[in-house]
mmCIF file of C-alpha atoms and ligand atoms in Angstrom:
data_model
loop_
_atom_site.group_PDB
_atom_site.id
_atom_site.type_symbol
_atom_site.label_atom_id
_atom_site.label_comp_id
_atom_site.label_asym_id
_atom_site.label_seq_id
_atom_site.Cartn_x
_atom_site.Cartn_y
_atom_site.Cartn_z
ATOM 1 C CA UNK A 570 34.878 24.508 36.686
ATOM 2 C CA UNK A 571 33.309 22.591 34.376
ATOM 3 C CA UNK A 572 32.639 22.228 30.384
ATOM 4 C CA UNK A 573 28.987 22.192 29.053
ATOM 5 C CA UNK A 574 29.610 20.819 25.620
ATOM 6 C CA UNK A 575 30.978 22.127 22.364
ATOM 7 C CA UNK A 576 28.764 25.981 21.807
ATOM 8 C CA UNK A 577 29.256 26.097 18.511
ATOM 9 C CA UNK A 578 32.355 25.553 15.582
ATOM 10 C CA UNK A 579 33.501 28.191 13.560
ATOM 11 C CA UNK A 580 33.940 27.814 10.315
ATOM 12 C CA UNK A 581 36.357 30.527 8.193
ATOM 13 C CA UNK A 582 34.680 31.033 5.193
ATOM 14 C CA UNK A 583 35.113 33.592 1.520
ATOM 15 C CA UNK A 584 31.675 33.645 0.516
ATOM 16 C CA UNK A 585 29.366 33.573 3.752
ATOM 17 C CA UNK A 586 26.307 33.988 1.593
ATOM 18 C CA UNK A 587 27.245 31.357 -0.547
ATOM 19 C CA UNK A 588 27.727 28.804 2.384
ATOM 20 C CA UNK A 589 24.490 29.727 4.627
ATOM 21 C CA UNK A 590 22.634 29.030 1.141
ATOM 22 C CA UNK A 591 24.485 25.707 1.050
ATOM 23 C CA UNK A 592 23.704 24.777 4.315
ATOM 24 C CA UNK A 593 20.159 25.818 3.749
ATOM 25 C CA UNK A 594 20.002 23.601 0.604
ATOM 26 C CA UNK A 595 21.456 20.613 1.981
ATOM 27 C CA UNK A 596 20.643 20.594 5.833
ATOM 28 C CA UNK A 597 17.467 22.816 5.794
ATOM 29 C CA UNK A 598 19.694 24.890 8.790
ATOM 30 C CA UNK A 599 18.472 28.456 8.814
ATOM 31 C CA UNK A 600 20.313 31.632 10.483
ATOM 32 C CA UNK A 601 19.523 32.697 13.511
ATOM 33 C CA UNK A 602 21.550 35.509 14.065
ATOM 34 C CA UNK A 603 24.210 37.293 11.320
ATOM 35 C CA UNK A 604 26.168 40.564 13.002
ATOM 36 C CA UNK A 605 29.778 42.404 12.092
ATOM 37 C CA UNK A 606 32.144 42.534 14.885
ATOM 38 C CA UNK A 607 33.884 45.593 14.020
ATOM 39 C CA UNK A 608 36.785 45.269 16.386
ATOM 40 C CA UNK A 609 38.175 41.627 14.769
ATOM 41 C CA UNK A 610 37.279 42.806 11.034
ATOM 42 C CA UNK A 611 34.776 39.890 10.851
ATOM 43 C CA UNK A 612 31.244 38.957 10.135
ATOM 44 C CA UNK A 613 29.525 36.251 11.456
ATOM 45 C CA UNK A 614 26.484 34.072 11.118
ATOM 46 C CA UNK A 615 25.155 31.316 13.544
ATOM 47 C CA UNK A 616 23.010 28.534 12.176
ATOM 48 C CA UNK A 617 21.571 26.442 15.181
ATOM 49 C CA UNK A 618 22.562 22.625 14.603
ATOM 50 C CA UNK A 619 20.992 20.348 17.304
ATOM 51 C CA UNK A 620 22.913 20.610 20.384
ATOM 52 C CA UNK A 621 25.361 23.395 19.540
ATOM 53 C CA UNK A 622 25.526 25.639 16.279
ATOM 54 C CA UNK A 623 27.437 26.360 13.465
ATOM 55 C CA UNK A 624 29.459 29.843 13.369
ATOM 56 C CA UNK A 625 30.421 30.979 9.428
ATOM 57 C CA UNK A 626 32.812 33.681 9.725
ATOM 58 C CA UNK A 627 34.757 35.835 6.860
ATOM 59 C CA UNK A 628 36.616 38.977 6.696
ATOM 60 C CA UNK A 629 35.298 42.858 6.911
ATOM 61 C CA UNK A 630 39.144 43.514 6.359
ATOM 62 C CA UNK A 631 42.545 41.728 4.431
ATOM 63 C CA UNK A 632 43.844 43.101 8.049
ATOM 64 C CA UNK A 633 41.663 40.540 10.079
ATOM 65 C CA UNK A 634 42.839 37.172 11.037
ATOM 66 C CA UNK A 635 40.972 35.240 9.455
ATOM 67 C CA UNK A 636 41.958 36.643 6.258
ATOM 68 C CA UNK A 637 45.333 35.338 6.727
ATOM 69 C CA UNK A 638 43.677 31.867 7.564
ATOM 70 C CA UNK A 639 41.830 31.618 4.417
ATOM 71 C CA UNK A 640 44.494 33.248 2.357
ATOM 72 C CA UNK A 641 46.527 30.061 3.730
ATOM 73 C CA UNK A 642 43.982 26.958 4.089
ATOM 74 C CA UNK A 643 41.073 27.926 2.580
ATOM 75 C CA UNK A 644 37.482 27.484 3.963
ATOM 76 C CA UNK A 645 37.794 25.544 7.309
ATOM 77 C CA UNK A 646 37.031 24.688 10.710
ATOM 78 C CA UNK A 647 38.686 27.699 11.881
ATOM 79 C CA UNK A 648 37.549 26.548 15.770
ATOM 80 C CA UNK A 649 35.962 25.192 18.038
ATOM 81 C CA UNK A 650 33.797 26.883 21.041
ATOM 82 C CA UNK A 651 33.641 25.286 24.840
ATOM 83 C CA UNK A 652 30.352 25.895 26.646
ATOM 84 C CA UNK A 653 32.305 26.389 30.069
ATOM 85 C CA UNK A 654 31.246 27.744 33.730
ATOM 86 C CA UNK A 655 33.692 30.073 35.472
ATOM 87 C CA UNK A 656 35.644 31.247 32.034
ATOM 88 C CA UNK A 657 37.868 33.657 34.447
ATOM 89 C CA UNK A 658 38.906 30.478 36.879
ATOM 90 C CA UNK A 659 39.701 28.351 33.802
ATOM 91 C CA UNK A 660 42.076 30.814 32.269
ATOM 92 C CA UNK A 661 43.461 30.594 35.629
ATOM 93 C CA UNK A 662 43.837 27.274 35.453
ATOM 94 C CA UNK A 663 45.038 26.840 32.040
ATOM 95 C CA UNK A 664 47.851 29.871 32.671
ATOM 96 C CA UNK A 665 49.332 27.446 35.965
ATOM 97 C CA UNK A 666 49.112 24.325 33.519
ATOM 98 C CA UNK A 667 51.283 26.785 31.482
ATOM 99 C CA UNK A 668 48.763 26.893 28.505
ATOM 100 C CA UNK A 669 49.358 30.077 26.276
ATOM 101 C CA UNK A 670 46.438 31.988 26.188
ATOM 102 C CA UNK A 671 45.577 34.324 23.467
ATOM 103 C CA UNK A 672 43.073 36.396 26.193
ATOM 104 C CA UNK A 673 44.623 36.373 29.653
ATOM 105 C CA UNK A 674 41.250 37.901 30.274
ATOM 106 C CA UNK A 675 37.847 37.627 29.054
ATOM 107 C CA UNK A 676 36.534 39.736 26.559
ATOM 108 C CA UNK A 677 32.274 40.205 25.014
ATOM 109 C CA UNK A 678 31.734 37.633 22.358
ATOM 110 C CA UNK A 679 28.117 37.589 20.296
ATOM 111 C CA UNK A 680 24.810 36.607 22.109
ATOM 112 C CA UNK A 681 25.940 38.632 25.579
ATOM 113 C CA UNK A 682 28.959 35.681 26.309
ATOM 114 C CA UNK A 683 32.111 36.187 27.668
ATOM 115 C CA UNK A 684 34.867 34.695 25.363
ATOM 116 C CA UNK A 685 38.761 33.993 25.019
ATOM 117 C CA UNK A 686 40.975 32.104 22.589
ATOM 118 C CA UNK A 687 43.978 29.745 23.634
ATOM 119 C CA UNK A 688 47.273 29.953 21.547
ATOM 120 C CA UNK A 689 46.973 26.600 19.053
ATOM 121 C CA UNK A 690 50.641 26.312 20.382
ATOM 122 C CA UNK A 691 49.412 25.029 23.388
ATOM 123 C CA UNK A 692 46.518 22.675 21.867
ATOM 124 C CA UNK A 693 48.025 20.482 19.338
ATOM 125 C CA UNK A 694 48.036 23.233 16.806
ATOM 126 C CA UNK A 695 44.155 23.987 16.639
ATOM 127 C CA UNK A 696 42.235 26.967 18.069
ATOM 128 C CA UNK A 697 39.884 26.474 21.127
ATOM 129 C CA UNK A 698 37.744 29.275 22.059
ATOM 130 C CA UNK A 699 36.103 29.043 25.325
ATOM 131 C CA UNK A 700 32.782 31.173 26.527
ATOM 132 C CA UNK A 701 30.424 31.505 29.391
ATOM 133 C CA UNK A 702 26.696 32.623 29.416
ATOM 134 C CA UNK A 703 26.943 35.817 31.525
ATOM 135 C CA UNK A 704 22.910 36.986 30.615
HETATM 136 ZN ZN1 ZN B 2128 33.507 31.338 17.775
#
């Protein structure tokens, strides 16, 4: 069980277009990969950043999470990702340590990756998603 480094932080924005043009502008990142993920109401876009990348995400839906997120904070670091080996034996782990888990099990993320989300009650109050490689 181990952690590989920080995959990527997800940032909930309103205007995703807006934002990757900022980024472009500023940082000269570019997008390498935009999809909808039709069963959490959200789209996303990855702009590679180095070592790890930076995930924009905004509502398909006022029903999705992260609707409720912006509706309260505003644009945000919404989360952050953990590059981690053996996803299924650290929710294992984290369950015994008595972590909350928001996936007791691991469920397909973007770019063929296994993912799951830990309650922010058990992390200090911010959300940790962790994800595995699996192609
Ligand atoms: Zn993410």
């Amino acid at each position: 069980m181990r952690i590989n480094g920080v995959e990527h932080i997800g940032i909930a924005v309103t205007n995703v277009d807006e934002c990757i043009k900022t980024l472009e502008r500023i940082f000269g990142l570019e997008v390498s990969d935009r999809q909808t993920i039709e069963a959490s109401n959200v789209e996303i876009a990855f702009l590679p950043c180095g070592a790890t990348k930076i995930e924009l995400v905004t509502p398909t839906s006022e029903s999705s999470p992260i609707a409720g997120f912006l509706n309260k904070r505003g644009n945000g670091i919404h989360h952050i990702c953990l590059d981690v080996e053996n996803i299924e034996a650290w929710l294992e782990a984290l369950e015994q340590r008595g972590v909350r888990l928001i996936d007791k099990k691991p469920r397909m993320g973007a770019h063929g990756r296994k993912v799951a989300f830990i309650d922010p009650k058990s992390t200090c109050g911010f959300l940790i998603e962790l994800s595995e490689r699996i192609s």
